[in-house]
Amino acid sequence: MAAATVRCLLTIAVVLAPFLAGATAGGPLSTSFYSKKCPNVQGIVRAGVASAVAAERRMGASILRMFFHDCFVNGCDGSILLDDTSTFTGEKNAGPNANSVRGFEVIDAIKAQVEAACNATVSCADILALAARDAVNLLGGPTWTVYLGRRDALTASQSDANANLPGPGSSLATLVAMFGNKGLSPRDMTALSGAHTVGQARCATFRDRIYNDANINATFASLRQQTCPQAAGGASDAALAPIDAQTPEAFDNAYYTNLMGKRGLFHSDQELFNGGSQDALVKKYSGNAGMFAADFAKAMMRMGAISPLTGAQGEVRLNCRKVN
């Protein structure tokens, strides 16, 4: 990545400061929520994420995805972190999450460090929001202001996770509708989809695309078919492939270049550039890394403000995996 682009990405938060302040003006979250109660929380979280990403670059993408999957199910409330109990079946084993969402142990380790510094003060939901921001930045992407003050859910819902998370076979209309249901615009949706510039995916999630879709680059399909056989079942279902084969561990705008070349790994990815309403925006992001970074930061701000629990709602969990 060019030095100028890196400098642009790292200063996005400063450029956007007036917008970000207005985006949540009057909202329940605050930039100073822990300034007295736990002033070092952001440094503790970033150090924990940095350690995890240094050990495995892919973990940055995993933490980012966990935050998406938390916020889209009843808001950004840390419900995805809860283990199943005798009274509810949680989100971890829902279809979009089972054997897929990962990084829970990273959040556990960060939570332990935060508890040691500020007992019973910082919610798991806020830790996850901060960790997602830091994961993106540590992979070379932008940073942004994270407004804090979320509290943790007392329950979780597998059925809601199954119903609210868009799948890899989703159409453009479905994507626009599902993001719209969360208060996110089509532009937000296209920017947030750029998270697929990092991370890997299981064969089971893109098999239909590489064997059945017509709007796919033939060479790209053939490459992916080498490790993802057409027959479903067995170990091949879990075989991994990079979502962005060009720069799979760097948060950049290559995802959109891939779409323009019909090399989107998921059907839902390619729907963003398939003769529809988002084609022009994909072209802009492909040619302008700074625009993508700025829009992604804005959209993450908006997503992080989806239906937070605040005040006396929920609780501050001492262990992210279970209620107090």
PDB file of C-alpha atoms in Angstrom:
ATOM      1  CA  MET A   1       0.000   0.000   0.000  1.00  0.00           C
ATOM      2  CA  ALA A   2       1.367   3.444  -0.937  1.00  0.00           C
ATOM      3  CA  ALA A   3       2.590   5.607   1.928  1.00  0.00           C
ATOM      4  CA  ALA A   4       0.179   8.397   0.950  1.00  0.00           C
ATOM      5  CA  THR A   5      -2.748   6.002   1.145  1.00  0.00           C
ATOM      6  CA  VAL A   6      -1.648   4.767   4.550  1.00  0.00           C
ATOM      7  CA  ARG A   7      -1.413   8.342   5.836  1.00  0.00           C
ATOM      8  CA  CYS A   8      -4.882   9.021   4.446  1.00  0.00           C
ATOM      9  CA  LEU A   9      -6.361   5.984   6.172  1.00  0.00           C
ATOM     10  CA  LEU A  10      -4.750   6.759   9.510  1.00  0.00           C
ATOM     11  CA  THR A  11      -6.083  10.316   9.568  1.00  0.00           C
ATOM     12  CA  ILE A  12      -9.687   9.493   8.597  1.00  0.00           C
ATOM     13  CA  ALA A  13     -10.899   9.988  12.168  1.00  0.00           C
ATOM     14  CA  VAL A  14      -9.489  13.508  12.323  1.00  0.00           C
ATOM     15  CA  VAL A  15     -11.006  14.510   8.982  1.00  0.00           C
ATOM     16  CA  LEU A  16     -14.373  13.061   9.957  1.00  0.00           C
ATOM     17  CA  ALA A  17     -14.464  14.424  13.495  1.00  0.00           C
ATOM     18  CA  PRO A  18     -17.208  17.015  12.864  1.00  0.00           C
ATOM     19  CA  PHE A  19     -19.373  14.420  11.105  1.00  0.00           C
ATOM     20  CA  LEU A  20     -18.846  11.790  13.761  1.00  0.00           C
ATOM     21  CA  ALA A  21     -19.720  14.161  16.552  1.00  0.00           C
ATOM     22  CA  GLY A  22     -22.969  15.025  14.812  1.00  0.00           C
ATOM     23  CA  ALA A  23     -23.782  11.453  13.892  1.00  0.00           C
ATOM     24  CA  THR A  24     -24.594  10.511  17.442  1.00  0.00           C
ATOM     25  CA  ALA A  25     -25.448  13.905  18.884  1.00  0.00           C
ATOM     26  CA  GLY A  26     -28.161  13.443  21.454  1.00  0.00           C
ATOM     27  CA  GLY A  27     -27.661   9.711  21.496  1.00  0.00           C
ATOM     28  CA  PRO A  28     -27.171   7.602  24.602  1.00  0.00           C
ATOM     29  CA  LEU A  29     -23.490   6.812  24.004  1.00  0.00           C
ATOM     30  CA  SER A  30     -20.527   9.037  24.827  1.00  0.00           C
ATOM     31  CA  THR A  31     -16.847   9.430  24.011  1.00  0.00           C
ATOM     32  CA  SER A  32     -16.078  10.120  27.672  1.00  0.00           C
ATOM     33  CA  PHE A  33     -18.139   7.358  29.280  1.00  0.00           C
ATOM     34  CA  TYR A  34     -15.137   5.668  30.942  1.00  0.00           C
ATOM     35  CA  SER A  35     -12.862   8.706  31.217  1.00  0.00           C
ATOM     36  CA  LYS A  36     -13.030   8.646  35.014  1.00  0.00           C
ATOM     37  CA  LYS A  37     -14.158   5.092  35.744  1.00  0.00           C
ATOM     38  CA  CYS A  38     -11.663   3.288  33.473  1.00  0.00           C
ATOM     39  CA  PRO A  39      -9.432   5.788  31.653  1.00  0.00           C
ATOM     40  CA  ASN A  40      -7.059   3.151  30.267  1.00  0.00           C
ATOM     41  CA  VAL A  41      -9.671   0.870  28.728  1.00  0.00           C
ATOM     42  CA  GLN A  42      -8.958   1.805  25.118  1.00  0.00           C
ATOM     43  CA  GLY A  43      -5.251   1.138  25.525  1.00  0.00           C
ATOM     44  CA  ILE A  44      -5.919  -2.217  27.174  1.00  0.00           C
ATOM     45  CA  VAL A  45      -8.239  -3.290  24.361  1.00  0.00           C
ATOM     46  CA  ARG A  46      -5.876  -2.191  21.618  1.00  0.00           C
ATOM     47  CA  ALA A  47      -2.955  -4.014  23.206  1.00  0.00           C
ATOM     48  CA  GLY A  48      -5.013  -7.200  23.412  1.00  0.00           C
ATOM     49  CA  VAL A  49      -6.115  -6.963  19.804  1.00  0.00           C
ATOM     50  CA  ALA A  50      -2.582  -6.133  18.662  1.00  0.00           C
ATOM     51  CA  SER A  51      -1.256  -9.237  20.397  1.00  0.00           C
ATOM     52  CA  ALA A  52      -3.914 -11.433  18.798  1.00  0.00           C
ATOM     53  CA  VAL A  53      -3.375  -9.994  15.311  1.00  0.00           C
ATOM     54  CA  ALA A  54       0.390 -10.327  15.633  1.00  0.00           C
ATOM     55  CA  ALA A  55      -0.074 -14.015  16.414  1.00  0.00           C
ATOM     56  CA  GLU A  56      -2.567 -14.534  13.564  1.00  0.00           C
ATOM     57  CA  ARG A  57      -3.424 -11.818  11.039  1.00  0.00           C
ATOM     58  CA  ARG A  58      -6.726 -13.511  10.220  1.00  0.00           C
ATOM     59  CA  MET A  59      -7.934 -12.859  13.761  1.00  0.00           C
ATOM     60  CA  GLY A  60      -8.436  -9.199  12.896  1.00  0.00           C
ATOM     61  CA  ALA A  61     -11.055 -10.138  10.321  1.00  0.00           C
ATOM     62  CA  SER A  62     -12.649 -12.583  12.750  1.00  0.00           C
ATOM     63  CA  ILE A  63     -13.109  -9.929  15.445  1.00  0.00           C
ATOM     64  CA  LEU A  64     -14.583  -7.505  12.924  1.00  0.00           C
ATOM     65  CA  ARG A  65     -17.041 -10.147  11.731  1.00  0.00           C
ATOM     66  CA  MET A  66     -18.032 -10.973  15.313  1.00  0.00           C
ATOM     67  CA  PHE A  67     -19.004  -7.334  15.839  1.00  0.00           C
ATOM     68  CA  PHE A  68     -21.151  -7.328  12.684  1.00  0.00           C
ATOM     69  CA  HIS A  69     -22.907 -10.476  13.815  1.00  0.00           C
ATOM     70  CA  ASP A  70     -23.483  -9.033  17.271  1.00  0.00           C
ATOM     71  CA  CYS A  71     -24.956  -5.721  16.115  1.00  0.00           C
ATOM     72  CA  PHE A  72     -27.296  -7.252  13.531  1.00  0.00           C
ATOM     73  CA  VAL A  73     -29.019  -9.405  16.166  1.00  0.00           C
ATOM     74  CA  ASN A  74     -30.985  -7.234  18.579  1.00  0.00           C
ATOM     75  CA  GLY A  75     -28.346  -4.504  18.540  1.00  0.00           C
ATOM     76  CA  CYS A  76     -24.751  -4.148  19.715  1.00  0.00           C
ATOM     77  CA  ASP A  77     -25.280  -5.790  23.099  1.00  0.00           C
ATOM     78  CA  GLY A  78     -22.638  -8.520  23.380  1.00  0.00           C
ATOM     79  CA  SER A  79     -25.286 -11.233  23.024  1.00  0.00           C
ATOM     80  CA  ILE A  80     -23.153 -13.164  20.542  1.00  0.00           C
ATOM     81  CA  LEU A  81     -20.621 -13.785  23.320  1.00  0.00           C
ATOM     82  CA  LEU A  82     -23.054 -15.706  25.535  1.00  0.00           C
ATOM     83  CA  ASP A  83     -22.814 -19.489  25.770  1.00  0.00           C
ATOM     84  CA  ASP A  84     -26.027 -21.548  25.647  1.00  0.00           C
ATOM     85  CA  THR A  85     -27.754 -22.142  28.975  1.00  0.00           C
ATOM     86  CA  SER A  86     -30.657 -24.212  30.252  1.00  0.00           C
ATOM     87  CA  THR A  87     -32.952 -21.213  29.750  1.00  0.00           C
ATOM     88  CA  PHE A  88     -31.968 -20.033  26.247  1.00  0.00           C
ATOM     89  CA  THR A  89     -30.240 -21.209  23.099  1.00  0.00           C
ATOM     90  CA  GLY A  90     -27.779 -18.514  22.158  1.00  0.00           C
ATOM     91  CA  GLU A  91     -26.363 -17.200  18.912  1.00  0.00           C
ATOM     92  CA  LYS A  92     -23.063 -19.057  18.714  1.00  0.00           C
ATOM     93  CA  ASN A  93     -24.617 -22.126  17.074  1.00  0.00           C
ATOM     94  CA  ALA A  94     -26.982 -20.291  14.734  1.00  0.00           C
ATOM     95  CA  GLY A  95     -26.498 -21.140  11.061  1.00  0.00           C
ATOM     96  CA  PRO A  96     -24.432 -18.033  10.180  1.00  0.00           C
ATOM     97  CA  ASN A  97     -22.227 -18.446  13.273  1.00  0.00           C
ATOM     98  CA  ALA A  98     -21.680 -22.143  13.966  1.00  0.00           C
ATOM     99  CA  ASN A  99     -18.135 -23.316  13.169  1.00  0.00           C
ATOM    100  CA  SER A 100     -17.593 -19.906  11.647  1.00  0.00           C
ATOM    101  CA  VAL A 101     -17.535 -16.996  14.096  1.00  0.00           C
ATOM    102  CA  ARG A 102     -14.281 -17.147  16.015  1.00  0.00           C
ATOM    103  CA  GLY A 103     -12.119 -15.093  18.350  1.00  0.00           C
ATOM    104  CA  PHE A 104     -14.156 -15.502  21.524  1.00  0.00           C
ATOM    105  CA  GLU A 105     -11.018 -16.367  23.472  1.00  0.00           C
ATOM    106  CA  VAL A 106      -9.454 -13.063  22.387  1.00  0.00           C
ATOM    107  CA  ILE A 107     -12.380 -11.114  23.824  1.00  0.00           C
ATOM    108  CA  ASP A 108     -12.189 -13.256  26.989  1.00  0.00           C
ATOM    109  CA  ALA A 109      -8.512 -12.402  27.435  1.00  0.00           C
ATOM    110  CA  ILE A 110      -9.111  -8.681  26.907  1.00  0.00           C
ATOM    111  CA  LYS A 111     -12.044  -8.758  29.316  1.00  0.00           C
ATOM    112  CA  ALA A 112      -9.825 -10.331  31.982  1.00  0.00           C
ATOM    113  CA  GLN A 113      -7.290  -7.533  31.564  1.00  0.00           C
ATOM    114  CA  VAL A 114     -10.001  -4.882  31.721  1.00  0.00           C
ATOM    115  CA  GLU A 115     -11.537  -6.466  34.843  1.00  0.00           C
ATOM    116  CA  ALA A 116      -8.142  -6.448  36.529  1.00  0.00           C
ATOM    117  CA  ALA A 117      -7.866  -2.720  35.881  1.00  0.00           C
ATOM    118  CA  CYS A 118     -11.505  -1.671  36.371  1.00  0.00           C
ATOM    119  CA  ASN A 119     -13.667  -4.308  38.005  1.00  0.00           C
ATOM    120  CA  ALA A 120     -17.335  -4.498  36.977  1.00  0.00           C
ATOM    121  CA  THR A 121     -17.114  -1.321  34.931  1.00  0.00           C
ATOM    122  CA  VAL A 122     -16.680  -1.944  31.189  1.00  0.00           C
ATOM    123  CA  SER A 123     -19.238  -3.984  29.257  1.00  0.00           C
ATOM    124  CA  CYS A 124     -18.352  -6.809  26.912  1.00  0.00           C
ATOM    125  CA  ALA A 125     -20.371  -4.994  24.230  1.00  0.00           C
ATOM    126  CA  ASP A 126     -18.107  -1.947  24.485  1.00  0.00           C
ATOM    127  CA  ILE A 127     -14.981  -4.105  24.473  1.00  0.00           C
ATOM    128  CA  LEU A 128     -16.148  -5.761  21.254  1.00  0.00           C
ATOM    129  CA  ALA A 129     -16.913  -2.384  19.647  1.00  0.00           C
ATOM    130  CA  LEU A 130     -13.430  -1.117  20.469  1.00  0.00           C
ATOM    131  CA  ALA A 131     -11.788  -4.373  19.394  1.00  0.00           C
ATOM    132  CA  ALA A 132     -13.468  -4.244  15.979  1.00  0.00           C
ATOM    133  CA  ARG A 133     -12.191  -0.708  15.380  1.00  0.00           C
ATOM    134  CA  ASP A 134      -8.677  -1.653  16.443  1.00  0.00           C
ATOM    135  CA  ALA A 135      -8.701  -4.833  14.354  1.00  0.00           C
ATOM    136  CA  VAL A 136      -9.468  -2.849  11.204  1.00  0.00           C
ATOM    137  CA  ASN A 137      -6.821  -0.237  11.955  1.00  0.00           C
ATOM    138  CA  LEU A 138      -4.149  -2.809  12.782  1.00  0.00           C
ATOM    139  CA  LEU A 139      -4.771  -4.460   9.391  1.00  0.00           C
ATOM    140  CA  GLY A 140      -4.075  -1.145   7.640  1.00  0.00           C
ATOM    141  CA  GLY A 141      -7.571   0.296   7.575  1.00  0.00           C
ATOM    142  CA  PRO A 142      -9.044   3.494   9.001  1.00  0.00           C
ATOM    143  CA  THR A 143      -9.763   4.364  12.591  1.00  0.00           C
ATOM    144  CA  TRP A 144     -12.794   6.131  14.023  1.00  0.00           C
ATOM    145  CA  THR A 145     -14.253   7.354  17.280  1.00  0.00           C
ATOM    146  CA  VAL A 146     -16.083   4.637  19.226  1.00  0.00           C
ATOM    147  CA  TYR A 147     -18.893   6.012  21.372  1.00  0.00           C
ATOM    148  CA  LEU A 148     -19.233   4.015  24.575  1.00  0.00           C
ATOM    149  CA  GLY A 149     -21.748   3.207  27.270  1.00  0.00           C
ATOM    150  CA  ARG A 150     -23.333   0.024  25.939  1.00  0.00           C
ATOM    151  CA  ARG A 151     -24.478  -2.552  28.462  1.00  0.00           C
ATOM    152  CA  ASP A 152     -24.601  -6.310  28.027  1.00  0.00           C
ATOM    153  CA  ALA A 153     -27.636  -8.372  27.123  1.00  0.00           C
ATOM    154  CA  LEU A 154     -29.062 -10.813  29.656  1.00  0.00           C
ATOM    155  CA  THR A 155     -30.057 -13.306  26.988  1.00  0.00           C
ATOM    156  CA  ALA A 156     -29.431 -14.295  23.362  1.00  0.00           C
ATOM    157  CA  SER A 157     -31.528 -15.783  20.569  1.00  0.00           C
ATOM    158  CA  GLN A 158     -30.495 -18.370  18.011  1.00  0.00           C
ATOM    159  CA  SER A 159     -33.696 -17.818  16.036  1.00  0.00           C
ATOM    160  CA  ASP A 160     -33.059 -14.078  15.797  1.00  0.00           C
ATOM    161  CA  ALA A 161     -29.516 -14.747  14.583  1.00  0.00           C
ATOM    162  CA  ASN A 162     -30.846 -17.054  11.900  1.00  0.00           C
ATOM    163  CA  ALA A 163     -33.403 -14.461  10.811  1.00  0.00           C
ATOM    164  CA  ASN A 164     -31.358 -11.242  10.905  1.00  0.00           C
ATOM    165  CA  LEU A 165     -27.972 -12.074   9.401  1.00  0.00           C
ATOM    166  CA  PRO A 166     -27.752 -11.862   5.591  1.00  0.00           C
ATOM    167  CA  GLY A 167     -26.366 -14.999   3.996  1.00  0.00           C
ATOM    168  CA  PRO A 168     -23.767 -15.479   1.244  1.00  0.00           C
ATOM    169  CA  GLY A 169     -26.485 -16.287  -1.286  1.00  0.00           C
ATOM    170  CA  SER A 170     -28.450 -13.081  -0.657  1.00  0.00           C
ATOM    171  CA  SER A 171     -29.703 -10.958  -3.551  1.00  0.00           C
ATOM    172  CA  LEU A 172     -29.068  -7.232  -3.766  1.00  0.00           C
ATOM    173  CA  ALA A 173     -32.705  -6.539  -2.869  1.00  0.00           C
ATOM    174  CA  THR A 174     -32.401  -8.718   0.224  1.00  0.00           C
ATOM    175  CA  LEU A 175     -29.172  -7.024   1.289  1.00  0.00           C
ATOM    176  CA  VAL A 176     -30.646  -3.546   0.886  1.00  0.00           C
ATOM    177  CA  ALA A 177     -33.738  -4.571   2.859  1.00  0.00           C
ATOM    178  CA  MET A 178     -31.858  -6.289   5.699  1.00  0.00           C
ATOM    179  CA  PHE A 179     -29.430  -3.414   6.163  1.00  0.00           C
ATOM    180  CA  GLY A 180     -32.305  -0.968   5.841  1.00  0.00           C
ATOM    181  CA  ASN A 181     -34.089  -2.751   8.666  1.00  0.00           C
ATOM    182  CA  LYS A 182     -31.131  -1.770  10.859  1.00  0.00           C
ATOM    183  CA  GLY A 183     -31.224   1.864   9.797  1.00  0.00           C
ATOM    184  CA  LEU A 184     -28.334   1.495   7.355  1.00  0.00           C
ATOM    185  CA  SER A 185     -28.469   2.895   3.832  1.00  0.00           C
ATOM    186  CA  PRO A 186     -27.519   1.094   0.598  1.00  0.00           C
ATOM    187  CA  ARG A 187     -24.294   3.115   0.621  1.00  0.00           C
ATOM    188  CA  ASP A 188     -23.600   1.954   4.190  1.00  0.00           C
ATOM    189  CA  MET A 189     -24.270  -1.615   3.064  1.00  0.00           C
ATOM    190  CA  THR A 190     -21.850  -1.408   0.149  1.00  0.00           C
ATOM    191  CA  ALA A 191     -19.169   0.204   2.324  1.00  0.00           C
ATOM    192  CA  LEU A 192     -19.592  -2.326   5.136  1.00  0.00           C
ATOM    193  CA  SER A 193     -19.413  -5.177   2.636  1.00  0.00           C
ATOM    194  CA  GLY A 194     -15.850  -4.006   2.055  1.00  0.00           C
ATOM    195  CA  ALA A 195     -15.002  -5.792   5.308  1.00  0.00           C
ATOM    196  CA  HIS A 196     -14.674  -8.772   2.984  1.00  0.00           C
ATOM    197  CA  THR A 197     -11.343  -7.340   1.878  1.00  0.00           C
ATOM    198  CA  VAL A 198      -9.916  -9.382   4.774  1.00  0.00           C
ATOM    199  CA  GLY A 199     -10.572 -12.852   6.117  1.00  0.00           C
ATOM    200  CA  GLN A 200     -11.260 -16.306   4.801  1.00  0.00           C
ATOM    201  CA  ALA A 201     -14.413 -18.271   4.044  1.00  0.00           C
ATOM    202  CA  ARG A 202     -15.402 -21.925   4.181  1.00  0.00           C
ATOM    203  CA  CYS A 203     -16.057 -23.839   0.978  1.00  0.00           C
ATOM    204  CA  ALA A 204     -19.635 -24.547   2.072  1.00  0.00           C
ATOM    205  CA  THR A 205     -20.421 -20.823   1.940  1.00  0.00           C
ATOM    206  CA  PHE A 206     -19.250 -20.198  -1.635  1.00  0.00           C
ATOM    207  CA  ARG A 207     -19.649 -23.600  -3.347  1.00  0.00           C
ATOM    208  CA  ASP A 208     -22.883 -22.644  -5.111  1.00  0.00           C
ATOM    209  CA  ARG A 209     -21.292 -19.509  -6.502  1.00  0.00           C
ATOM    210  CA  ILE A 210     -18.223 -21.127  -8.031  1.00  0.00           C
ATOM    211  CA  TYR A 211     -20.180 -23.958  -9.650  1.00  0.00           C
ATOM    212  CA  ASN A 212     -23.539 -22.409 -10.524  1.00  0.00           C
ATOM    213  CA  ASP A 213     -23.249 -18.639 -11.029  1.00  0.00           C
ATOM    214  CA  ALA A 214     -22.838 -17.291 -14.548  1.00  0.00           C
ATOM    215  CA  ASN A 215     -21.407 -13.883 -13.586  1.00  0.00           C
ATOM    216  CA  ILE A 216     -18.069 -15.242 -12.391  1.00  0.00           C
ATOM    217  CA  ASN A 217     -14.604 -15.080 -13.902  1.00  0.00           C
ATOM    218  CA  ALA A 218     -13.873 -18.556 -15.264  1.00  0.00           C
ATOM    219  CA  THR A 219     -10.236 -18.604 -14.143  1.00  0.00           C
ATOM    220  CA  PHE A 220     -11.221 -17.487 -10.660  1.00  0.00           C
ATOM    221  CA  ALA A 221     -13.934 -20.147 -10.441  1.00  0.00           C
ATOM    222  CA  SER A 222     -11.509 -22.833 -11.556  1.00  0.00           C
ATOM    223  CA  LEU A 223      -8.954 -21.755  -8.951  1.00  0.00           C
ATOM    224  CA  ARG A 224     -11.470 -21.923  -6.117  1.00  0.00           C
ATOM    225  CA  GLN A 225     -12.795 -25.290  -7.368  1.00  0.00           C
ATOM    226  CA  GLN A 226      -9.355 -26.827  -6.833  1.00  0.00           C
ATOM    227  CA  THR A 227      -9.897 -26.805  -3.064  1.00  0.00           C
ATOM    228  CA  CYS A 228     -13.701 -26.770  -2.963  1.00  0.00           C
ATOM    229  CA  PRO A 229     -15.202 -29.835  -4.723  1.00  0.00           C
ATOM    230  CA  GLN A 230     -18.743 -29.731  -6.021  1.00  0.00           C
ATOM    231  CA  ALA A 231     -19.970 -32.539  -3.802  1.00  0.00           C
ATOM    232  CA  ALA A 232     -21.082 -31.232  -0.428  1.00  0.00           C
ATOM    233  CA  GLY A 233     -20.233 -32.854   2.870  1.00  0.00           C
ATOM    234  CA  GLY A 234     -17.117 -34.045   4.624  1.00  0.00           C
ATOM    235  CA  ALA A 235     -13.923 -32.199   5.350  1.00  0.00           C
ATOM    236  CA  SER A 236     -14.076 -30.159   2.145  1.00  0.00           C
ATOM    237  CA  ASP A 237     -16.952 -28.085   3.527  1.00  0.00           C
ATOM    238  CA  ALA A 238     -14.525 -26.486   5.980  1.00  0.00           C
ATOM    239  CA  ALA A 239     -11.724 -25.869   3.449  1.00  0.00           C
ATOM    240  CA  LEU A 240     -10.787 -22.181   3.559  1.00  0.00           C
ATOM    241  CA  ALA A 241     -10.182 -19.665   0.793  1.00  0.00           C
ATOM    242  CA  PRO A 242      -9.351 -15.959   1.038  1.00  0.00           C
ATOM    243  CA  ILE A 243     -12.325 -13.698   0.349  1.00  0.00           C
ATOM    244  CA  ASP A 244      -9.964 -11.214  -1.308  1.00  0.00           C
ATOM    245  CA  ALA A 245      -7.270 -13.278  -2.994  1.00  0.00           C
ATOM    246  CA  GLN A 246      -5.182 -10.215  -3.944  1.00  0.00           C
ATOM    247  CA  THR A 247      -4.396  -8.887  -0.468  1.00  0.00           C
ATOM    248  CA  PRO A 248      -6.166 -11.218   1.987  1.00  0.00           C
ATOM    249  CA  GLU A 249      -4.544  -9.817   5.125  1.00  0.00           C
ATOM    250  CA  ALA A 250      -4.621  -6.097   4.286  1.00  0.00           C
ATOM    251  CA  PHE A 251      -7.619  -3.859   4.808  1.00  0.00           C
ATOM    252  CA  ASP A 252      -7.757  -2.029   1.471  1.00  0.00           C
ATOM    253  CA  ASN A 253     -10.113  -1.479  -1.465  1.00  0.00           C
ATOM    254  CA  ALA A 254      -9.073  -4.511  -3.534  1.00  0.00           C
ATOM    255  CA  TYR A 255     -12.430  -6.158  -2.743  1.00  0.00           C
ATOM    256  CA  TYR A 256     -14.154  -3.722  -5.094  1.00  0.00           C
ATOM    257  CA  THR A 257     -11.614  -4.299  -7.869  1.00  0.00           C
ATOM    258  CA  ASN A 258     -12.356  -7.998  -7.519  1.00  0.00           C
ATOM    259  CA  LEU A 259     -16.075  -7.359  -7.954  1.00  0.00           C
ATOM    260  CA  MET A 260     -15.470  -5.392 -11.148  1.00  0.00           C
ATOM    261  CA  GLY A 261     -13.551  -8.409 -12.471  1.00  0.00           C
ATOM    262  CA  LYS A 262     -16.368 -10.825 -11.490  1.00  0.00           C
ATOM    263  CA  ARG A 263     -14.164 -12.301  -8.777  1.00  0.00           C
ATOM    264  CA  GLY A 264     -16.474 -11.845  -5.803  1.00  0.00           C
ATOM    265  CA  LEU A 265     -16.251 -14.988  -3.677  1.00  0.00           C
ATOM    266  CA  PHE A 266     -19.846 -14.923  -2.452  1.00  0.00           C
ATOM    267  CA  HIS A 267     -22.960 -14.548  -4.574  1.00  0.00           C
ATOM    268  CA  SER A 268     -23.924 -11.701  -2.237  1.00  0.00           C
ATOM    269  CA  ASP A 269     -20.607  -9.971  -2.942  1.00  0.00           C
ATOM    270  CA  GLN A 270     -21.050 -10.026  -6.707  1.00  0.00           C
ATOM    271  CA  GLU A 271     -24.605  -8.721  -6.356  1.00  0.00           C
ATOM    272  CA  LEU A 272     -23.044  -5.332  -5.545  1.00  0.00           C
ATOM    273  CA  PHE A 273     -21.631  -5.195  -9.096  1.00  0.00           C
ATOM    274  CA  ASN A 274     -24.061  -6.971 -11.359  1.00  0.00           C
ATOM    275  CA  GLY A 275     -25.904  -4.292 -13.290  1.00  0.00           C
ATOM    276  CA  GLY A 276     -27.708  -2.948 -10.226  1.00  0.00           C
ATOM    277  CA  SER A 277     -27.951   0.184  -8.111  1.00  0.00           C
ATOM    278  CA  GLN A 278     -24.541  -0.164  -6.427  1.00  0.00           C
ATOM    279  CA  ASP A 279     -22.386  -0.574  -9.554  1.00  0.00           C
ATOM    280  CA  ALA A 280     -21.361   3.098  -9.685  1.00  0.00           C
ATOM    281  CA  LEU A 281     -20.365   3.144  -6.013  1.00  0.00           C
ATOM    282  CA  VAL A 282     -18.304  -0.038  -6.399  1.00  0.00           C
ATOM    283  CA  LYS A 283     -16.442   1.643  -9.267  1.00  0.00           C
ATOM    284  CA  LYS A 284     -15.759   4.702  -7.104  1.00  0.00           C
ATOM    285  CA  TYR A 285     -14.467   2.635  -4.198  1.00  0.00           C
ATOM    286  CA  SER A 286     -12.282   0.591  -6.529  1.00  0.00           C
ATOM    287  CA  GLY A 287     -10.558   3.742  -7.735  1.00  0.00           C
ATOM    288  CA  ASN A 288     -10.547   5.724  -4.512  1.00  0.00           C
ATOM    289  CA  ALA A 289      -9.235   3.994  -1.376  1.00  0.00           C
ATOM    290  CA  GLY A 290      -9.698   7.148   0.684  1.00  0.00           C
ATOM    291  CA  MET A 291     -13.388   7.417  -0.183  1.00  0.00           C
ATOM    292  CA  PHE A 292     -13.944   3.792   0.787  1.00  0.00           C
ATOM    293  CA  ALA A 293     -12.060   4.204   4.070  1.00  0.00           C
ATOM    294  CA  ALA A 294     -14.058   7.328   4.964  1.00  0.00           C
ATOM    295  CA  ASP A 295     -17.399   5.724   4.122  1.00  0.00           C
ATOM    296  CA  PHE A 296     -16.493   2.540   5.973  1.00  0.00           C
ATOM    297  CA  ALA A 297     -15.635   4.525   9.100  1.00  0.00           C
ATOM    298  CA  LYS A 298     -18.934   6.423   8.927  1.00  0.00           C
ATOM    299  CA  ALA A 299     -20.908   3.225   8.400  1.00  0.00           C
ATOM    300  CA  MET A 300     -19.171   1.485  11.300  1.00  0.00           C
ATOM    301  CA  MET A 301     -20.133   4.414  13.499  1.00  0.00           C
ATOM    302  CA  ARG A 302     -23.756   4.029  12.486  1.00  0.00           C
ATOM    303  CA  MET A 303     -23.723   0.268  12.863  1.00  0.00           C
ATOM    304  CA  GLY A 304     -22.174   0.534  16.312  1.00  0.00           C
ATOM    305  CA  ALA A 305     -25.130   2.645  17.410  1.00  0.00           C
ATOM    306  CA  ILE A 306     -27.779   0.029  16.564  1.00  0.00           C
ATOM    307  CA  SER A 307     -30.132  -0.433  19.542  1.00  0.00           C
ATOM    308  CA  PRO A 308     -27.599  -0.316  22.390  1.00  0.00           C
ATOM    309  CA  LEU A 309     -28.661  -1.205  25.912  1.00  0.00           C
ATOM    310  CA  THR A 310     -27.933   1.767  28.160  1.00  0.00           C
ATOM    311  CA  GLY A 311     -28.656   3.123  31.607  1.00  0.00           C
ATOM    312  CA  ALA A 312     -30.334   0.507  33.762  1.00  0.00           C
ATOM    313  CA  GLN A 313     -30.870  -1.892  30.852  1.00  0.00           C
ATOM    314  CA  GLY A 314     -28.929  -5.141  30.802  1.00  0.00           C
ATOM    315  CA  GLU A 315     -25.814  -5.355  32.936  1.00  0.00           C
ATOM    316  CA  VAL A 316     -22.022  -5.215  32.879  1.00  0.00           C
ATOM    317  CA  ARG A 317     -21.027  -8.860  32.675  1.00  0.00           C
ATOM    318  CA  LEU A 318     -18.014 -10.014  34.671  1.00  0.00           C
ATOM    319  CA  ASN A 319     -17.581 -12.938  32.281  1.00  0.00           C
ATOM    320  CA  CYS A 320     -18.555 -12.316  28.654  1.00  0.00           C
ATOM    321  CA  ARG A 321     -19.770 -15.892  28.223  1.00  0.00           C
ATOM    322  CA  LYS A 322     -22.453 -15.805  30.935  1.00  0.00           C
ATOM    323  CA  VAL A 323     -24.742 -13.423  32.777  1.00  0.00           C
ATOM    324  CA  ASN A 324     -23.769 -12.429  36.289  1.00  0.00           C
TER     325      ASN A 324
END
